[in-house]
Structures are given as C-alpha cells and as structure tokens.
Amino acid sequence: MGNRVTLQEIADTLGISRNTVSRALNNAGNVSPETRNKICQTAISMGYKQFNMAGYTTPSATTDASFKASGIKTEIALFTQAFPGSSHSGNKILDAFQHKIDAIGYKLSINIIRDYEISHLCFPTNISVDNIAGIICMELFSEKYCEFLCKQGLPLLFVDTPLSQRCSLNADVLYMENLSSVYHMLETMIDNGCKKIGFIGDRYHCQSFYERWQAYVSVLADKGIGLDLDSCILADDSNPYSDTTWLSQQIASLKELPDLFFCANDFLAMSTIKALRLLGKSVPTDIRVCGFDDAPEASLIEPGLTTIKIHSSSMGYTAAELLLARIANPAMPYKKTYIETDIMYRESTSFK
C-alpha cells in the first residue's frame, strides 16, 4: 500500500498482464468495461492515482464525477451500533482510517445499525449497496448480524468482534493486543503484593473483553492464586455500569474487597473509582484499580489511572490498509491482525 504503486504490482495482484493494466488505466486499446472497472478499482485501492478515467486525466487525485462515469464504487461504509465518542479509542481509529481512504478518493459514510436492521438482518435503508466498495465494522457485536454481513460478498473488516467461539466470520479482523499486556500488568501487581484481584465488566461483551478475561484467569493460575468469582462483578452489559450508585451497591455486596480491581476498560475503571468513593474507599490506599484503553481522562482523573494504551492511530491506518487490500484482492486468505499495546503505570496502583 505504498505511495509508488507500479503497473506490474497491479497486474500481479489481479493475475493479468501489465499490458492489459496499462491499456485499461490509459483508456486505450481493447479492454472490456468489466475488466477495466476491476483494474481501476484495484488501482485506486492500492493507491495508484495517475491514470485516465472516462476521458478525465487525473494526475494527482480522482474526482467523484470521473468515478461515477466509470461505474467505480467510491464509498466505504462504517457500520456501528454505537458511534464512538471523543473519549473512545475508536474515535482516533476512525480519524486515521478516514484520513487514509480520503487521500485516495474514497468517501466514508456512517451508518448506525439499529435494532430493526439486526432483527431483520438487512442493510440500513439510506445506503446504496451498489456503490459500496467495502465495509468497516466498529462497535458491532451482534453475532447474527456480523454473520449476515459476511454472506453479502462485500469486502469487509471488523475492528474487534463478537466472541469468536460463538460465531464464524469470513472476513478480515483487526484487534488491539490484549493477552500479553494484561498478563504482564497483572503479574506486576501480584509481584507487588496484590494477591486478591477482582474483575469488573461483562467478559462476554466482545472478543477483546474476553481476551482480557482470559489473561486475568491465566495469570492467577500461573501465580498459584485461585479464581474467586465472589470478588468479581460480571453482570452483562445491559446493566448500568455507568450508574455509580448501582455499581457501588454491587461492590458493597461483595464478601470482601480485593486488593485490586482490574476493569475491562477505562470507562469501567473510572466508574469503579467513583463508586468506591461513594463507599468511602480511597484509591489506591484502600484498594487499587486499573483499566484498559488509555482514554484521555485516564491521565486526568485523580488518581491517574493505570491502564493499557491502544495505539489508535496505528490501528486506523492498519484498518485502512487491510480493507483496501481486500478490495484490491477479494480472493486472498482472510487475516487476523493484532496491534501491540503498552502498559501505562499511574497512581491508581501505586505501592508507595
């Protein structure tokens, strides 16, 4: 997906001759409209910009008019059940993704998938499927709907998914790294005296939450610490985790406070800190708390939150490269890609 894509690279991707690619991109010679459109679409997806499209010479950028004249798909659709807010890592992922696809002529449309679409397994009524070059799915965790999308024959990328054990997705998938980073963060906590650790969050909410749960279970087992579900709050995400009164009641109902709460994301961790304050508990004096995401508020809250940083911009650019590669070569094997994460130690787990 580099800046200088050659005709030979396009030809190799499609398994055709360089000559055919050259004729198609220069609108010269005997090339069928179907083949030419396929070659143009692939060239655009790979970042190649210097070619004549429907009589328009486009040395540096293609135009919507020339795309439409050639019947080439110009839209990449975001499908989401909950558009990521400014504090959500998905917001930065989406910014980087859009910057990448805008640079080569694609436009991003945002589509909120409602209960109606999920129950009826259908596309939103406001989109034209014929103009969609590919779909990126974020915060979309309905197993049946994700499987429905995989059957539509469109280039498709999921950023996080429903539990992989529960559904079969024939699509490219992008995750942040969860297992190793959580394991090492909690291992450090245990080595510094935290022998009783509770988990807060719906472990089945999505694949990433479940991988964080798996890391939590694994480090306890490896350190010879028994898994104590009575120290955890595992209610499904239909419960009001954002309601600090509800969450404080859940914490108060535990037989005893653990040494540390590991929360499945920073949103849950910050709600937990507020709930603990309602109970008159101090972090980290009475109990330590850590999360996952490194949301902007994580370094601003008092005390600063120990968490795991997602490299959101890198994920966004990688997401664009994966989906553009799929558009260019629909037949290639599906990929599951992980982007490294970093542990950020702050005052919420201080041992001083």
Coordinates of C-alpha atoms in Angstrom, one line a residue:
M1 CA 0.0 0.0 0.0
G2 CA 3.0 2.3 -0.6
N3 CA 2.9 5.7 -2.3
R4 CA 4.5 4.5 -5.6
V5 CA 2.4 1.6 -6.9
T6 CA 3.6 0.2 -10.2
L7 CA 1.6 -1.2 -13.1
Q8 CA 3.3 -4.5 -12.5
E9 CA 2.1 -4.7 -8.9
I10 CA -1.4 -4.1 -10.0
A11 CA -1.1 -6.7 -12.7
D12 CA 0.4 -9.2 -10.2
T13 CA -2.5 -8.5 -7.7
L14 CA -5.1 -9.3 -10.4
G15 CA -3.1 -12.1 -12.2
I16 CA -3.2 -10.4 -15.6
S17 CA -0.6 -8.8 -17.9
R18 CA 1.0 -5.5 -17.3
N19 CA -0.1 -4.6 -20.9
T20 CA -3.7 -5.1 -20.1
V21 CA -3.4 -2.9 -16.9
S22 CA -1.7 -0.1 -18.9
R23 CA -4.4 -0.1 -21.6
A24 CA -7.2 0.0 -19.1
L25 CA -5.7 2.8 -17.0
N26 CA -5.0 4.9 -20.0
N27 CA -8.4 4.2 -21.5
A28 CA -6.8 2.8 -24.7
G29 CA -7.0 -0.4 -26.5
N30 CA -9.4 -3.3 -26.4
V31 CA -10.3 -3.9 -22.8
S32 CA -13.9 -4.9 -21.7
P33 CA -15.7 -2.4 -19.4
E34 CA -15.9 -5.1 -16.7
T35 CA -12.2 -5.7 -16.8
R36 CA -11.3 -2.0 -16.9
N37 CA -13.6 -1.2 -14.0
K38 CA -12.0 -4.0 -12.0
I39 CA -8.5 -2.8 -12.8
C40 CA -9.4 0.8 -12.0
Q41 CA -10.9 -0.2 -8.7
T42 CA -7.8 -2.2 -7.8
A43 CA -5.5 0.6 -8.8
I44 CA -7.4 3.1 -6.6
S45 CA -7.5 0.6 -3.7
M46 CA -3.7 0.2 -3.9
G47 CA -3.1 4.0 -4.0
Y48 CA -2.3 4.4 -7.7
K49 CA -3.6 7.8 -8.9
Q50 CA -2.1 8.6 -12.3
F51 CA -4.5 7.3 -14.9
N52 CA -7.1 8.5 -17.3
M53 CA -10.7 7.6 -16.2
A54 CA -13.6 8.1 -18.6
G55 CA -11.7 10.8 -20.5
Y56 CA -10.6 12.7 -17.4
T57 CA -6.8 12.9 -16.8
T58 CA -6.2 12.7 -13.0
P59 CA -2.5 13.1 -12.3
S60 CA -2.9 13.6 -8.5
A61 CA -6.5 12.9 -7.5
T62 CA -9.6 11.3 -8.8
T63 CA -13.0 13.0 -8.8
D64 CA -16.4 11.9 -7.8
A65 CA -17.6 12.7 -11.4
S66 CA -15.0 10.5 -13.0
F67 CA -15.6 7.7 -10.6
K68 CA -19.3 7.7 -11.4
A69 CA -18.7 7.9 -15.1
S70 CA -16.7 4.7 -14.9
G71 CA -19.1 2.9 -12.6
I72 CA -16.5 2.6 -9.9
K73 CA -17.6 2.3 -6.3
T74 CA -16.5 5.3 -4.2
E75 CA -18.0 4.7 -0.8
I76 CA -16.6 2.9 2.2
A77 CA -19.3 2.4 4.8
L78 CA -18.9 2.4 8.6
F79 CA -21.4 0.1 10.3
T80 CA -21.7 0.6 14.1
Q81 CA -24.2 0.1 16.8
A82 CA -22.7 2.9 18.9
F83 CA -20.7 5.7 17.2
P84 CA -17.5 6.1 19.3
G85 CA -17.4 9.3 21.3
S86 CA -14.4 11.6 21.6
S87 CA -13.0 9.7 24.6
H88 CA -13.4 6.3 22.9
S89 CA -10.3 4.8 21.2
G90 CA -12.5 4.1 18.2
N91 CA -12.7 7.8 17.5
K92 CA -9.0 8.1 16.8
I93 CA -9.0 4.8 14.9
L94 CA -11.8 6.2 12.7
D95 CA -10.0 9.5 12.2
A96 CA -6.8 7.8 10.9
F97 CA -8.8 5.4 8.8
Q98 CA -10.7 8.2 7.1
H99 CA -7.6 10.2 6.5
K100 CA -6.1 7.2 4.7
I101 CA -9.1 6.5 2.5
D102 CA -9.8 10.2 1.7
A103 CA -6.3 10.5 0.3
I104 CA -7.0 8.0 -2.5
G105 CA -10.5 9.2 -3.3
Y106 CA -12.9 7.1 -1.1
K107 CA -15.6 8.7 1.0
L108 CA -16.7 7.4 4.3
S109 CA -20.4 7.0 5.1
I110 CA -21.5 6.5 8.7
N111 CA -24.4 4.0 9.3
I112 CA -25.8 3.4 12.8
I113 CA -27.1 -0.2 12.8
R114 CA -30.4 -0.2 14.8
D115 CA -32.4 -3.0 16.4
Y116 CA -34.5 -3.1 13.3
E117 CA -31.6 -4.0 11.0
I118 CA -30.3 -6.5 13.4
S119 CA -33.7 -8.3 13.9
H120 CA -34.5 -8.3 10.2
L121 CA -30.9 -8.9 9.0
C122 CA -30.9 -6.2 6.5
F123 CA -28.9 -3.1 5.4
P124 CA -29.9 0.4 6.5
T125 CA -32.4 1.8 4.1
N126 CA -30.4 5.0 3.5
I127 CA -27.4 3.3 1.8
S128 CA -26.9 2.2 -1.8
V129 CA -25.2 -1.2 -1.6
D130 CA -24.2 -0.9 -5.3
N131 CA -21.9 2.0 -4.5
I132 CA -20.2 0.4 -1.5
A133 CA -16.6 -0.7 -2.2
G134 CA -16.1 -2.0 1.4
I135 CA -17.5 -2.0 4.9
I136 CA -15.6 -1.4 8.2
C137 CA -17.4 -2.5 11.3
M138 CA -16.7 -1.0 14.7
E139 CA -18.6 -1.5 18.0
L140 CA -20.8 -4.0 16.2
F141 CA -21.2 -7.1 18.4
S142 CA -24.4 -8.8 17.2
E143 CA -23.3 -12.3 16.3
K144 CA -26.1 -12.9 13.8
Y145 CA -25.7 -9.5 12.1
C146 CA -22.0 -9.9 11.7
E147 CA -22.5 -13.3 10.2
F148 CA -25.2 -11.8 7.9
L149 CA -22.6 -9.2 6.6
C150 CA -20.1 -11.9 5.9
K151 CA -22.5 -13.6 3.5
Q152 CA -23.0 -10.4 1.3
G153 CA -19.9 -10.8 -0.8
L154 CA -18.6 -7.3 0.1
P155 CA -15.0 -6.5 1.2
L156 CA -15.4 -6.4 5.0
L157 CA -13.2 -5.6 8.0
F158 CA -14.1 -5.9 11.7
V159 CA -12.4 -3.8 14.3
D160 CA -13.0 -6.1 17.3
T161 CA -15.8 -8.7 17.1
P162 CA -18.3 -10.7 19.0
L163 CA -16.8 -13.8 20.7
S164 CA -15.0 -15.9 18.1
Q165 CA -16.2 -19.1 19.8
R166 CA -19.8 -18.2 19.2
C167 CA -19.7 -17.1 15.6
S168 CA -17.9 -17.7 12.3
L169 CA -16.7 -14.6 10.5
N170 CA -15.4 -14.9 7.0
A171 CA -13.7 -11.5 7.0
D172 CA -10.5 -9.7 8.0
V173 CA -10.3 -8.8 11.6
L174 CA -8.3 -6.2 13.5
Y175 CA -7.7 -6.3 17.3
M176 CA -5.6 -4.5 19.8
E177 CA -3.3 -6.9 21.7
N178 CA -4.9 -7.9 24.9
L179 CA -3.5 -11.1 26.3
S180 CA 0.2 -10.3 26.8
S181 CA -0.3 -6.7 28.0
V182 CA -2.9 -7.6 30.6
Y183 CA -1.0 -10.6 31.8
H184 CA 2.2 -8.6 32.4
M185 CA 0.3 -5.7 34.0
L186 CA -1.4 -8.0 36.5
E187 CA 1.7 -10.1 37.0
T188 CA 3.4 -6.8 38.2
M189 CA 0.5 -6.1 40.5
I190 CA 0.8 -9.6 42.0
D191 CA 4.5 -9.4 42.4
N192 CA 3.9 -6.1 44.4
G193 CA 1.5 -7.7 46.8
C194 CA -1.9 -7.9 45.2
K195 CA -3.0 -11.5 46.0
K196 CA -6.7 -11.0 45.6
I197 CA -7.8 -9.5 42.3
G198 CA -11.4 -8.9 41.1
F199 CA -12.5 -8.4 37.5
I200 CA -15.2 -5.8 36.6
G201 CA -17.1 -6.0 33.3
D202 CA -19.1 -8.2 31.0
R203 CA -16.4 -10.7 29.9
Y204 CA -18.7 -11.8 27.0
H205 CA -19.3 -8.3 25.6
C206 CA -16.8 -8.8 22.8
Q207 CA -13.7 -10.7 21.8
S208 CA -11.3 -8.1 23.3
F209 CA -13.1 -8.2 26.7
Y210 CA -13.0 -12.0 26.7
E211 CA -9.2 -12.0 25.9
R212 CA -8.7 -9.6 28.8
W213 CA -10.6 -12.0 31.0
Q214 CA -8.5 -14.9 29.7
A215 CA -5.3 -13.1 30.6
Y216 CA -6.7 -12.4 34.1
V217 CA -7.5 -16.1 34.6
S218 CA -4.2 -17.2 33.2
V219 CA -2.0 -15.0 35.4
L220 CA -3.9 -16.1 38.5
A221 CA -3.4 -19.7 37.6
D222 CA 0.3 -19.3 36.8
K223 CA 0.8 -17.5 40.1
G224 CA -1.0 -20.1 42.1
I225 CA -3.9 -17.9 43.0
G226 CA -7.4 -19.4 42.9
L227 CA -10.0 -17.7 40.8
D228 CA -12.6 -16.2 43.1
L229 CA -15.8 -15.2 41.3
D230 CA -17.1 -13.7 44.5
S231 CA -14.5 -10.9 44.1
C232 CA -15.8 -10.1 40.5
I233 CA -18.7 -8.1 39.1
L234 CA -19.5 -9.9 35.8
A235 CA -23.1 -8.7 35.1
D236 CA -23.9 -8.5 31.4
D237 CA -23.6 -5.1 29.8
S238 CA -27.3 -4.4 29.8
N239 CA -26.7 -3.5 33.5
P240 CA -26.0 0.2 34.2
Y241 CA -22.2 0.1 34.9
S242 CA -22.2 3.9 34.4
D243 CA -24.6 4.3 37.3
T244 CA -22.1 4.8 40.3
T245 CA -24.9 4.1 42.8
W246 CA -25.7 0.7 41.1
L247 CA -22.0 -0.1 40.9
S248 CA -21.3 0.9 44.5
Q249 CA -24.1 -1.5 45.6
Q250 CA -22.5 -4.3 43.6
I251 CA -19.2 -3.6 45.2
A252 CA -20.7 -3.4 48.7
S253 CA -22.4 -6.8 48.2
L254 CA -19.0 -8.5 47.8
K255 CA -17.9 -10.6 50.8
E256 CA -14.7 -8.5 51.0
L257 CA -12.8 -6.0 48.9
P258 CA -10.0 -7.5 46.8
D259 CA -6.6 -5.8 46.7
L260 CA -7.1 -4.8 43.1
F261 CA -10.0 -4.3 40.7
F262 CA -9.0 -5.0 37.0
C263 CA -11.7 -3.4 34.9
A264 CA -12.3 -4.4 31.2
N265 CA -11.8 -0.8 30.0
D266 CA -11.2 2.7 31.3
F267 CA -14.8 3.6 31.3
L268 CA -15.5 0.8 33.8
A269 CA -12.4 1.7 35.8
M270 CA -13.4 5.4 36.2
S271 CA -16.9 4.4 37.2
T272 CA -15.4 2.0 39.7
I273 CA -13.2 4.7 41.3
K274 CA -16.3 6.9 41.6
A275 CA -18.3 4.1 43.1
L276 CA -15.6 3.3 45.6
R277 CA -15.6 7.0 46.7
L278 CA -19.4 6.7 47.4
L279 CA -18.4 3.8 49.7
G280 CA -15.8 6.0 51.5
K281 CA -12.9 4.0 50.0
S282 CA -9.7 5.6 48.7
V283 CA -7.8 4.6 45.6
P284 CA -5.0 3.4 46.0
T285 CA -4.9 3.5 49.8
D286 CA -7.8 1.0 50.4
I287 CA -7.8 -0.7 47.0
R288 CA -6.1 -0.4 43.7
V289 CA -7.8 0.0 40.3
C290 CA -6.6 -0.5 36.7
G291 CA -8.2 -0.4 33.3
F292 CA -7.6 -0.8 29.6
D293 CA -7.6 1.8 26.7
D294 CA -5.7 4.8 28.0
A295 CA -8.7 7.1 27.3
P296 CA -7.8 10.8 27.6
E297 CA -9.4 11.0 31.0
A298 CA -7.2 8.2 32.3
S299 CA -4.3 10.6 32.9
L300 CA -6.5 13.4 34.2
I301 CA -8.6 11.6 36.8
E302 CA -7.5 11.7 40.4
P303 CA -5.6 9.4 41.0
G304 CA -4.2 8.9 37.5
L305 CA -5.3 5.5 36.1
T306 CA -3.0 2.6 35.5
T307 CA -4.1 1.2 32.1
I308 CA -3.0 -0.2 28.8
K309 CA -2.5 2.2 25.9
I310 CA -4.1 1.3 22.5
H311 CA -2.2 2.8 19.6
S312 CA -5.4 4.1 18.0
S313 CA -3.9 5.9 15.0
S314 CA -1.8 2.9 14.0
M315 CA -4.9 0.8 14.2
G316 CA -6.7 3.2 12.0
Y317 CA -4.1 3.2 9.3
T318 CA -3.7 -0.6 9.5
A319 CA -7.5 -0.9 9.2
A320 CA -7.5 1.1 6.0
E321 CA -4.6 -0.9 4.6
L322 CA -6.4 -4.2 5.4
L323 CA -9.7 -3.1 3.8
L324 CA -8.1 -1.6 0.7
A325 CA -6.0 -4.7 0.2
R326 CA -9.2 -6.8 0.5
I327 CA -11.0 -4.5 -2.1
A328 CA -8.0 -4.9 -4.4
N329 CA -7.8 -8.7 -4.0
P330 CA -11.0 -10.3 -2.7
A331 CA -9.8 -13.8 -3.1
M332 CA -6.8 -13.6 -0.7
P333 CA -6.9 -15.5 2.6
Y334 CA -8.5 -13.7 5.5
K335 CA -6.3 -12.0 8.0
K336 CA -6.5 -11.7 11.8
T337 CA -4.2 -8.8 12.8
Y338 CA -3.1 -7.6 16.3
I339 CA -1.6 -4.2 17.1
E340 CA 0.7 -4.0 20.1
T341 CA -0.3 -2.2 23.2
D342 CA 1.7 -0.6 26.1
I343 CA 1.2 -0.7 29.9
M344 CA 0.9 2.8 31.5
Y345 CA 1.5 2.7 35.3
R346 CA 0.0 5.5 37.2
E347 CA -1.1 6.4 40.8
S348 CA -4.2 4.2 40.9
T349 CA -2.0 1.2 41.5
S350 CA 0.8 3.0 43.5
F351 CA 2.5 0.8 46.1
K352 CA 4.1 3.7 48.0

